[in-house]
Amino acid sequence: MKTRITELLGCKYPLIQGGMAWIAEHTLAAAVSNAGGVGLIAGGSAPIDYLREQIRLCKEKTDKPFGVNIMLMSPNAEDLAQLCIDEKVSVVTTGAGNPGKFIPAWKEAGIKVIPVIPSVALAKRMEKAGADAVVAEGTESGGHIGENTTMCLVPQVVDALEIPVIAAGGIADGRGIAASFMLGAEGVQIGTRFLASEECQIHPTFKELVVKAKDTDNVVTGRYTGHPCRNIKTKFAKMLANGEKDGTLTPEQFEEVTLGSLRKAVQDGNVEEGSFLCGLIAGMVNDVKPCKDIVEEMMAEASKLLGR
Ligand code: TUI
């Protein structure tokens, strides 16, 4: 499956892994890259020394291209952006903001730049700013989300841009990949499916929640803070959603009780106080497998459906 994305990134398959904050570390990134996609290490709000080590460990595990996701709301974003240049990372994706001010330096360093965007307007700005491609991310995605759906957003972004578009949000098998190609995408970004991979280092309780989730076991919290996040519907997430709805939790209280909740989910599997960020497609993810099997099975299914 050759597209402008495989050409741009030098990978076998037009598939990149989601840059999941607190979750995507070098073991997962290297496994996805070794499987023929492009793995990503999440910068999140990590200290610079942690990310440097993760990049170096990833280089030891794979000679294939891999990247880093910069979460632009992080207070460390500037330092992490420079680290990607110093460590000669192949590709950077960005989330939760406008990466415009970093793009010239990344391009100068030969890094491929792929902003994740939730709207046509931002996609156009990113193309003008020199992005190599964009990820058009629908609201089906896990974590911090926009309002538009993958089905509606992807073709509109494809129509508006010259650069290639990667579809994201609600894709977890070959059917989703084939559908994305029908919408005009030339690649896919996949996060939730890789939560239930052997190489993903999240707490076993997190994996169990993903595998057991039904189609309705999912909820968006924090719309009123300006940072809506999609989660697995645990008791904690339901408490947040209800508190937001009935006004018993102020936005300030919301910020307070969710502080550190990503770490509590990922590292401790703490269902009482953790935020288990996860996409809407978890209902379709029913087993834990090696990344190689996940990637090969979904690409084979997509190829068959697309008649390639
Ligand atoms: O970034 C994501 N997903 C994320 S980031 C994250 S960590 C986090 N933790 C607490 C609060 C918020 C985030 C967890 N999941 N996906 C890509 C994405 N980017 N979704 C939406 C956006 C986005 C939103 C606004 C991109 C740009 C943007 O621009 C606003 C502007 O400046 O014009």
mmCIF file of C-alpha atoms and ligand atoms in Angstrom:
data_model
loop_
_atom_site.group_PDB
_atom_site.id
_atom_site.type_symbol
_atom_site.label_atom_id
_atom_site.label_comp_id
_atom_site.label_asym_id
_atom_site.label_seq_id
_atom_site.Cartn_x
_atom_site.Cartn_y
_atom_site.Cartn_z
ATOM 1 C CA MET A 1 0.000 0.000 0.000
ATOM 2 C CA LYS A 2 2.123 2.850 -1.284
ATOM 3 C CA THR A 3 0.811 6.369 -0.735
ATOM 4 C CA ARG A 4 2.380 9.802 -0.303
ATOM 5 C CA ILE A 5 2.539 8.963 3.421
ATOM 6 C CA THR A 6 4.681 5.810 3.002
ATOM 7 C CA GLU A 7 6.890 7.814 0.635
ATOM 8 C CA LEU A 8 7.151 10.768 3.033
ATOM 9 C CA LEU A 9 7.915 8.685 6.104
ATOM 10 C CA GLY A 10 9.843 5.802 4.527
ATOM 11 C CA CYS A 11 7.638 3.138 6.101
ATOM 12 C CA LYS A 12 6.066 -0.052 4.739
ATOM 13 C CA TYR A 13 2.457 0.747 5.703
ATOM 14 C CA PRO A 14 0.629 4.125 5.748
ATOM 15 C CA LEU A 15 -0.095 3.780 9.450
ATOM 16 C CA ILE A 16 1.108 5.877 12.356
ATOM 17 C CA GLN A 17 0.501 5.227 16.028
ATOM 18 C CA GLY A 18 -1.365 7.773 18.129
ATOM 19 C CA GLY A 19 0.823 9.930 20.374
ATOM 20 C CA MET A 20 -0.895 8.947 23.574
ATOM 21 C CA ALA A 21 0.331 11.015 26.523
ATOM 22 C CA TRP A 22 1.678 8.932 29.462
ATOM 23 C CA ILE A 23 1.098 5.774 27.395
ATOM 24 C CA ALA A 24 3.215 5.778 24.258
ATOM 25 C CA GLU A 25 6.778 5.025 25.340
ATOM 26 C CA HIS A 26 9.689 3.468 23.441
ATOM 27 C CA THR A 27 8.601 -0.189 23.707
ATOM 28 C CA LEU A 28 5.299 0.493 21.949
ATOM 29 C CA ALA A 29 6.795 2.941 19.428
ATOM 30 C CA ALA A 30 9.577 0.527 18.430
ATOM 31 C CA ALA A 31 7.099 -2.367 18.098
ATOM 32 C CA VAL A 32 4.818 -0.370 15.774
ATOM 33 C CA SER A 33 7.788 0.801 13.676
ATOM 34 C CA ASN A 34 9.195 -2.740 13.494
ATOM 35 C CA ALA A 35 5.747 -3.908 12.348
ATOM 36 C CA GLY A 36 5.972 -1.565 9.331
ATOM 37 C CA GLY A 37 4.053 1.455 10.660
ATOM 38 C CA VAL A 38 5.483 4.538 12.337
ATOM 39 C CA GLY A 39 5.612 4.366 16.125
ATOM 40 C CA LEU A 40 5.500 7.494 18.258
ATOM 41 C CA ILE A 41 6.817 8.331 21.686
ATOM 42 C CA ALA A 42 4.543 10.729 23.560
ATOM 43 C CA GLY A 43 6.251 13.855 24.863
ATOM 44 C CA GLY A 44 3.166 14.644 26.950
ATOM 45 C CA SER A 45 4.327 16.752 29.876
ATOM 46 C CA ALA A 46 7.411 14.585 30.445
ATOM 47 C CA PRO A 47 10.724 16.027 31.649
ATOM 48 C CA ILE A 48 13.275 16.492 28.864
ATOM 49 C CA ASP A 49 15.682 13.860 30.278
ATOM 50 C CA TYR A 50 12.931 11.241 30.247
ATOM 51 C CA LEU A 51 12.077 11.903 26.598
ATOM 52 C CA ARG A 52 15.761 11.926 25.578
ATOM 53 C CA GLU A 53 16.217 8.511 27.176
ATOM 54 C CA GLN A 54 13.059 7.172 25.540
ATOM 55 C CA ILE A 55 14.263 8.315 22.105
ATOM 56 C CA ARG A 56 17.657 6.671 22.643
ATOM 57 C CA LEU A 57 16.100 3.424 23.891
ATOM 58 C CA CYS A 58 13.820 3.386 20.855
ATOM 59 C CA LYS A 59 16.804 3.764 18.525
ATOM 60 C CA GLU A 60 18.287 0.654 20.168
ATOM 61 C CA LYS A 61 15.116 -1.337 19.500
ATOM 62 C CA THR A 62 14.479 -0.317 15.891
ATOM 63 C CA ASP A 63 16.337 0.925 12.840
ATOM 64 C CA LYS A 64 13.018 1.949 11.261
ATOM 65 C CA PRO A 65 11.661 5.512 11.309
ATOM 66 C CA PHE A 66 9.795 6.558 14.433
ATOM 67 C CA GLY A 67 8.606 9.871 15.816
ATOM 68 C CA VAL A 68 7.665 11.972 18.809
ATOM 69 C CA ASN A 69 4.311 13.575 19.622
ATOM 70 C CA ILE A 70 4.514 17.038 21.150
ATOM 71 C CA MET A 71 1.530 17.966 23.300
ATOM 72 C CA LEU A 72 1.448 21.715 22.849
ATOM 73 C CA MET A 73 -0.321 22.460 26.139
ATOM 74 C CA SER A 74 2.681 21.049 27.985
ATOM 75 C CA PRO A 75 4.798 23.638 29.829
ATOM 76 C CA ASN A 76 7.815 21.728 28.411
ATOM 77 C CA ALA A 77 6.691 21.910 24.769
ATOM 78 C CA GLU A 78 9.459 24.331 23.764
ATOM 79 C CA ASP A 79 12.254 22.187 25.247
ATOM 80 C CA LEU A 80 10.791 18.966 23.882
ATOM 81 C CA ALA A 81 10.491 20.561 20.427
ATOM 82 C CA GLN A 82 14.215 21.399 20.497
ATOM 83 C CA LEU A 83 15.087 17.912 21.770
ATOM 84 C CA CYS A 84 13.496 16.392 18.641
ATOM 85 C CA ILE A 85 15.951 18.459 16.580
ATOM 86 C CA ASP A 86 18.950 17.553 18.740
ATOM 87 C CA GLU A 87 18.097 13.843 18.646
ATOM 88 C CA LYS A 88 17.355 13.889 14.881
ATOM 89 C CA VAL A 89 13.892 12.364 15.203
ATOM 90 C CA SER A 90 12.372 11.413 11.790
ATOM 91 C CA VAL A 91 8.873 12.770 12.347
ATOM 92 C CA VAL A 92 6.994 14.963 14.796
ATOM 93 C CA THR A 93 3.246 15.003 15.301
ATOM 94 C CA THR A 94 1.605 17.624 17.492
ATOM 95 C CA GLY A 95 -1.635 17.822 19.444
ATOM 96 C CA ALA A 96 -3.766 20.145 21.556
ATOM 97 C CA GLY A 97 -2.717 23.382 19.892
ATOM 98 C CA ASN A 98 -1.161 25.233 16.970
ATOM 99 C CA PRO A 99 2.496 24.236 16.370
ATOM 100 C CA GLY A 100 3.099 27.051 13.837
ATOM 101 C CA LYS A 101 5.990 28.668 15.706
ATOM 102 C CA PHE A 102 7.977 25.396 15.814
ATOM 103 C CA ILE A 103 7.517 24.362 12.193
ATOM 104 C CA PRO A 104 10.346 26.386 10.544
ATOM 105 C CA ALA A 105 13.014 24.974 12.906
ATOM 106 C CA TRP A 106 11.751 21.406 12.520
ATOM 107 C CA LYS A 107 11.710 21.711 8.719
ATOM 108 C CA GLU A 108 15.202 23.218 8.757
ATOM 109 C CA ALA A 109 16.361 20.120 10.689
ATOM 110 C CA GLY A 110 14.809 17.790 8.084
ATOM 111 C CA ILE A 111 12.063 16.572 10.420
ATOM 112 C CA LYS A 112 8.730 15.628 8.829
ATOM 113 C CA VAL A 113 5.987 17.658 10.521
ATOM 114 C CA ILE A 114 2.466 16.292 10.903
ATOM 115 C CA PRO A 115 0.119 18.365 13.091
ATOM 116 C CA VAL A 116 -3.015 16.695 14.442
ATOM 117 C CA ILE A 117 -5.957 18.986 13.721
ATOM 118 C CA PRO A 118 -9.695 18.919 14.548
ATOM 119 C CA SER A 119 -10.926 21.389 11.878
ATOM 120 C CA VAL A 120 -10.545 22.449 8.243
ATOM 121 C CA ALA A 121 -9.489 25.982 9.260
ATOM 122 C CA LEU A 122 -6.542 24.749 11.313
ATOM 123 C CA ALA A 123 -5.610 22.229 8.601
ATOM 124 C CA LYS A 124 -5.328 25.077 6.063
ATOM 125 C CA ARG A 125 -3.181 27.114 8.459
ATOM 126 C CA MET A 126 -0.874 24.135 8.961
ATOM 127 C CA GLU A 127 -0.454 23.610 5.218
ATOM 128 C CA LYS A 128 0.445 27.294 4.793
ATOM 129 C CA ALA A 129 2.907 27.037 7.698
ATOM 130 C CA GLY A 130 4.796 24.235 5.907
ATOM 131 C CA ALA A 131 3.401 21.007 7.395
ATOM 132 C CA ASP A 132 4.209 17.874 5.362
ATOM 133 C CA ALA A 133 0.856 16.222 6.113
ATOM 134 C CA VAL A 134 -1.929 16.525 8.684
ATOM 135 C CA VAL A 135 -3.777 14.067 10.863
ATOM 136 C CA ALA A 136 -7.505 14.876 10.644
ATOM 137 C CA GLU A 137 -8.720 13.614 14.002
ATOM 138 C CA GLY A 138 -12.397 12.967 14.598
ATOM 139 C CA THR A 139 -14.173 13.222 17.932
ATOM 140 C CA GLU A 140 -14.274 9.403 18.134
ATOM 141 C CA SER A 141 -10.625 9.543 19.282
ATOM 142 C CA GLY A 142 -9.514 9.028 22.838
ATOM 143 C CA GLY A 143 -8.131 11.862 24.936
ATOM 144 C CA HIS A 144 -8.375 15.545 24.043
ATOM 145 C CA ILE A 145 -10.855 15.921 21.174
ATOM 146 C CA GLY A 146 -12.544 18.334 18.807
ATOM 147 C CA GLU A 147 -16.230 18.273 17.832
ATOM 148 C CA ASN A 148 -16.197 17.020 14.236
ATOM 149 C CA THR A 149 -16.480 13.331 13.361
ATOM 150 C CA THR A 150 -13.958 11.350 11.317
ATOM 151 C CA MET A 151 -16.551 10.653 8.593
ATOM 152 C CA CYS A 152 -17.325 14.374 8.158
ATOM 153 C CA LEU A 153 -13.911 15.903 8.871
ATOM 154 C CA VAL A 154 -11.615 13.749 6.716
ATOM 155 C CA PRO A 155 -13.168 14.384 3.269
ATOM 156 C CA GLN A 156 -13.499 18.113 3.994
ATOM 157 C CA VAL A 157 -9.828 18.344 4.967
ATOM 158 C CA VAL A 158 -8.854 16.260 1.911
ATOM 159 C CA ASP A 159 -10.786 18.687 -0.331
ATOM 160 C CA ALA A 160 -9.214 21.743 1.302
ATOM 161 C CA LEU A 161 -5.530 20.692 1.176
ATOM 162 C CA GLU A 162 -2.863 19.673 -1.332
ATOM 163 C CA ILE A 163 -0.709 17.836 1.246
ATOM 164 C CA PRO A 164 -1.645 14.262 2.233
ATOM 165 C CA VAL A 165 -4.182 13.630 4.981
ATOM 166 C CA ILE A 166 -4.057 10.911 7.638
ATOM 167 C CA ALA A 167 -7.419 9.888 9.126
ATOM 168 C CA ALA A 168 -7.828 9.331 12.868
ATOM 169 C CA GLY A 169 -10.630 8.536 15.278
ATOM 170 C CA GLY A 170 -12.588 5.303 15.398
ATOM 171 C CA ILE A 171 -10.223 3.206 13.264
ATOM 172 C CA ALA A 172 -9.231 -0.180 14.674
ATOM 173 C CA ASP A 173 -9.364 -2.706 11.842
ATOM 174 C CA GLY A 174 -9.009 -3.114 8.088
ATOM 175 C CA ARG A 175 -12.542 -1.909 7.468
ATOM 176 C CA GLY A 176 -11.766 1.405 9.153
ATOM 177 C CA ILE A 177 -8.579 1.771 7.127
ATOM 178 C CA ALA A 178 -10.367 0.978 3.849
ATOM 179 C CA ALA A 179 -13.148 3.440 4.752
ATOM 180 C CA SER A 180 -10.543 6.138 5.489
ATOM 181 C CA PHE A 181 -9.023 5.608 2.049
ATOM 182 C CA MET A 182 -12.485 5.920 0.504
ATOM 183 C CA LEU A 183 -12.761 9.325 2.225
ATOM 184 C CA GLY A 184 -9.544 10.383 0.514
ATOM 185 C CA ALA A 185 -7.056 9.797 3.336
ATOM 186 C CA GLU A 186 -3.629 8.418 2.408
ATOM 187 C CA GLY A 187 -2.864 7.054 5.838
ATOM 188 C CA VAL A 188 -4.369 6.299 9.234
ATOM 189 C CA GLN A 189 -3.444 7.103 12.812
ATOM 190 C CA ILE A 190 -4.382 4.399 15.289
ATOM 191 C CA GLY A 191 -4.255 4.696 19.074
ATOM 192 C CA THR A 192 -6.901 2.711 20.932
ATOM 193 C CA ARG A 193 -6.169 -0.613 19.163
ATOM 194 C CA PHE A 194 -2.561 -0.408 20.364
ATOM 195 C CA LEU A 195 -3.636 0.025 24.002
ATOM 196 C CA ALA A 196 -4.516 -3.675 23.815
ATOM 197 C CA SER A 197 -1.135 -4.726 22.426
ATOM 198 C CA GLU A 198 1.428 -6.857 24.223
ATOM 199 C CA GLU A 199 4.099 -4.177 23.903
ATOM 200 C CA CYS A 200 1.968 -1.370 25.390
ATOM 201 C CA GLN A 201 3.255 -0.803 28.925
ATOM 202 C CA ILE A 202 0.028 0.416 30.550
ATOM 203 C CA HIS A 203 -1.303 -1.205 33.749
ATOM 204 C CA PRO A 204 -3.074 -4.561 33.130
ATOM 205 C CA THR A 205 -6.295 -3.077 34.565
ATOM 206 C CA PHE A 206 -6.262 -0.453 31.768
ATOM 207 C CA LYS A 207 -5.932 -3.175 29.099
ATOM 208 C CA GLU A 208 -8.730 -5.158 30.728
ATOM 209 C CA LEU A 209 -11.020 -2.093 30.670
ATOM 210 C CA VAL A 210 -10.303 -1.620 26.939
ATOM 211 C CA VAL A 211 -10.883 -5.263 26.062
ATOM 212 C CA LYS A 212 -14.085 -5.496 28.126
ATOM 213 C CA ALA A 213 -15.529 -2.142 26.970
ATOM 214 C CA LYS A 214 -18.786 -2.241 25.037
ATOM 215 C CA ASP A 215 -19.847 0.397 22.500
ATOM 216 C CA THR A 216 -21.520 2.489 25.220
ATOM 217 C CA ASP A 217 -18.773 2.270 27.862
ATOM 218 C CA ASN A 218 -17.309 5.625 26.918
ATOM 219 C CA VAL A 219 -17.850 9.224 28.001
ATOM 220 C CA VAL A 220 -16.539 12.730 27.267
ATOM 221 C CA THR A 221 -15.616 14.789 30.325
ATOM 222 C CA GLY A 222 -14.413 18.345 30.799
ATOM 223 C CA ARG A 223 -16.187 20.143 27.963
ATOM 224 C CA TYR A 224 -16.778 23.071 30.318
ATOM 225 C CA THR A 225 -13.046 23.405 31.074
ATOM 226 C CA GLY A 226 -12.315 23.905 27.368
ATOM 227 C CA HIS A 227 -10.375 20.618 27.271
ATOM 228 C CA PRO A 228 -12.879 17.859 26.513
ATOM 229 C CA CYS A 229 -11.419 14.381 26.967
ATOM 230 C CA ARG A 230 -12.801 11.011 25.894
ATOM 231 C CA ASN A 231 -12.473 8.265 28.517
ATOM 232 C CA ILE A 232 -13.616 4.800 29.405
ATOM 233 C CA LYS A 233 -16.809 5.167 31.460
ATOM 234 C CA THR A 234 -15.494 4.221 34.910
ATOM 235 C CA LYS A 235 -17.171 5.281 38.157
ATOM 236 C CA PHE A 236 -14.706 8.194 38.341
ATOM 237 C CA ALA A 237 -15.469 9.347 34.769
ATOM 238 C CA LYS A 238 -19.214 9.102 35.459
ATOM 239 C CA MET A 239 -18.777 11.194 38.622
ATOM 240 C CA LEU A 240 -16.938 13.866 36.553
ATOM 241 C CA ALA A 241 -19.559 13.805 33.787
ATOM 242 C CA ASN A 242 -22.445 14.061 36.288
ATOM 243 C CA GLY A 243 -20.715 16.785 38.324
ATOM 244 C CA GLU A 244 -20.252 18.792 35.144
ATOM 245 C CA LYS A 245 -23.860 18.286 34.094
ATOM 246 C CA ASP A 246 -25.597 19.041 37.377
ATOM 247 C CA GLY A 247 -23.178 21.797 38.456
ATOM 248 C CA THR A 248 -21.996 20.039 41.647
ATOM 249 C CA LEU A 249 -18.404 20.154 40.371
ATOM 250 C CA THR A 250 -17.035 23.584 39.399
ATOM 251 C CA PRO A 251 -14.457 23.742 36.594
ATOM 252 C CA GLU A 252 -11.835 24.528 39.259
ATOM 253 C CA GLN A 253 -12.821 21.467 41.296
ATOM 254 C CA PHE A 254 -12.782 19.410 38.099
ATOM 255 C CA GLU A 255 -9.182 20.495 37.383
ATOM 256 C CA GLU A 256 -8.243 19.687 40.961
ATOM 257 C CA VAL A 257 -9.631 16.125 41.048
ATOM 258 C CA THR A 258 -8.269 15.267 37.610
ATOM 259 C CA LEU A 259 -4.757 16.525 38.355
ATOM 260 C CA GLY A 260 -2.456 13.498 38.018
ATOM 261 C CA SER A 261 -5.339 11.277 36.912
ATOM 262 C CA LEU A 262 -3.651 10.155 33.661
ATOM 263 C CA ARG A 263 -0.687 8.792 35.607
ATOM 264 C CA LYS A 264 -3.014 7.105 38.116
ATOM 265 C CA ALA A 265 -4.756 5.273 35.261
ATOM 266 C CA VAL A 266 -1.703 4.325 33.207
ATOM 267 C CA GLN A 267 0.760 3.411 35.955
ATOM 268 C CA ASP A 268 -1.437 2.358 38.866
ATOM 269 C CA GLY A 269 -4.601 1.090 37.120
ATOM 270 C CA ASN A 270 -6.474 3.146 39.734
ATOM 271 C CA VAL A 271 -10.158 2.982 38.761
ATOM 272 C CA GLU A 272 -11.221 5.186 41.688
ATOM 273 C CA GLU A 273 -9.158 8.245 40.675
ATOM 274 C CA GLY A 274 -7.659 7.553 37.246
ATOM 275 C CA SER A 275 -8.683 8.893 33.815
ATOM 276 C CA PHE A 276 -8.548 6.033 31.311
ATOM 277 C CA LEU A 277 -8.345 8.017 28.060
ATOM 278 C CA CYS A 278 -9.576 5.813 25.262
ATOM 279 C CA GLY A 279 -11.315 6.049 21.890
ATOM 280 C CA LEU A 280 -14.910 5.185 21.122
ATOM 281 C CA ILE A 281 -13.832 2.158 19.073
ATOM 282 C CA ALA A 282 -12.725 0.233 22.218
ATOM 283 C CA GLY A 283 -16.033 -1.642 21.986
ATOM 284 C CA MET A 284 -14.568 -3.431 18.961
ATOM 285 C CA VAL A 285 -11.211 -4.260 20.589
ATOM 286 C CA ASN A 286 -11.537 -7.659 22.194
ATOM 287 C CA ASP A 287 -8.071 -9.108 22.613
ATOM 288 C CA VAL A 288 -4.450 -8.303 23.444
ATOM 289 C CA LYS A 289 -1.981 -9.172 20.675
ATOM 290 C CA PRO A 290 1.536 -8.278 19.536
ATOM 291 C CA CYS A 291 1.697 -5.065 17.464
ATOM 292 C CA LYS A 292 3.026 -7.051 14.492
ATOM 293 C CA ASP A 293 -0.144 -9.190 14.395
ATOM 294 C CA ILE A 294 -2.398 -6.152 14.842
ATOM 295 C CA VAL A 295 -0.727 -4.256 11.997
ATOM 296 C CA GLU A 296 -0.449 -7.173 9.583
ATOM 297 C CA GLU A 297 -4.023 -8.347 10.113
ATOM 298 C CA MET A 298 -5.536 -4.902 9.651
ATOM 299 C CA MET A 299 -3.411 -4.062 6.606
ATOM 300 C CA ALA A 300 -4.201 -7.418 4.955
ATOM 301 C CA GLU A 301 -7.928 -6.850 5.544
ATOM 302 C CA ALA A 302 -7.734 -3.288 4.194
ATOM 303 C CA SER A 303 -5.822 -4.401 1.071
ATOM 304 C CA LYS A 304 -8.402 -7.076 0.379
ATOM 305 C CA LEU A 305 -11.304 -4.661 0.780
ATOM 306 C CA LEU A 306 -9.627 -2.074 -1.418
ATOM 307 C CA GLY A 307 -8.919 -4.721 -4.065
ATOM 308 C CA ARG A 308 -5.181 -4.160 -3.960
HETATM 309 O O1 TUI B 1 -3.937 16.100 21.480
HETATM 310 C C1 TUI B 1 -4.702 15.191 21.267
HETATM 311 N N1 TUI B 1 -5.066 14.284 22.208
HETATM 312 C C2 TUI B 1 -4.653 14.320 23.513
HETATM 313 S S1 TUI B 1 -3.548 15.384 24.205
HETATM 314 C C3 TUI B 1 -3.761 14.689 25.693
HETATM 315 S S2 TUI B 1 -2.941 15.218 27.121
HETATM 316 C C4 TUI B 1 -4.056 16.294 27.790
HETATM 317 N N2 TUI B 1 -4.232 16.212 29.076
HETATM 318 C C5 TUI B 1 -5.079 17.010 29.686
HETATM 319 C C6 TUI B 1 -5.800 17.941 28.989
HETATM 320 C C7 TUI B 1 -5.671 18.012 27.664
HETATM 321 C C8 TUI B 1 -4.781 17.175 27.034
HETATM 322 C C9 TUI B 1 -4.638 13.666 25.612
HETATM 323 N N3 TUI B 1 -5.118 13.466 24.386
HETATM 324 N N4 TUI B 1 -5.222 15.006 20.038
HETATM 325 C C10 TUI B 1 -4.993 15.919 18.978
HETATM 326 C C11 TUI B 1 -5.902 17.059 19.078
HETATM 327 N N5 TUI B 1 -5.522 18.266 18.891
HETATM 328 N N6 TUI B 1 -7.195 17.027 19.386
HETATM 329 C C12 TUI B 1 -7.661 18.314 19.354
HETATM 330 C C13 TUI B 1 -6.566 19.087 19.029
HETATM 331 C C14 TUI B 1 -6.453 20.487 18.838
HETATM 332 C C15 TUI B 1 -7.268 21.386 19.508
HETATM 333 C C16 TUI B 1 -7.095 22.759 19.291
HETATM 334 C C17 TUI B 1 -5.483 20.969 17.960
HETATM 335 C C18 TUI B 1 -5.333 22.287 17.758
HETATM 336 C C19 TUI B 1 -6.134 23.194 18.407
HETATM 337 O O2 TUI B 1 -5.897 24.474 18.107
HETATM 338 C C20 TUI B 1 -6.376 25.522 18.848
HETATM 339 C C21 TUI B 1 -5.694 26.732 18.286
HETATM 340 O O3 TUI B 1 -4.705 27.147 18.883
HETATM 341 O O4 TUI B 1 -6.118 27.168 17.218
#
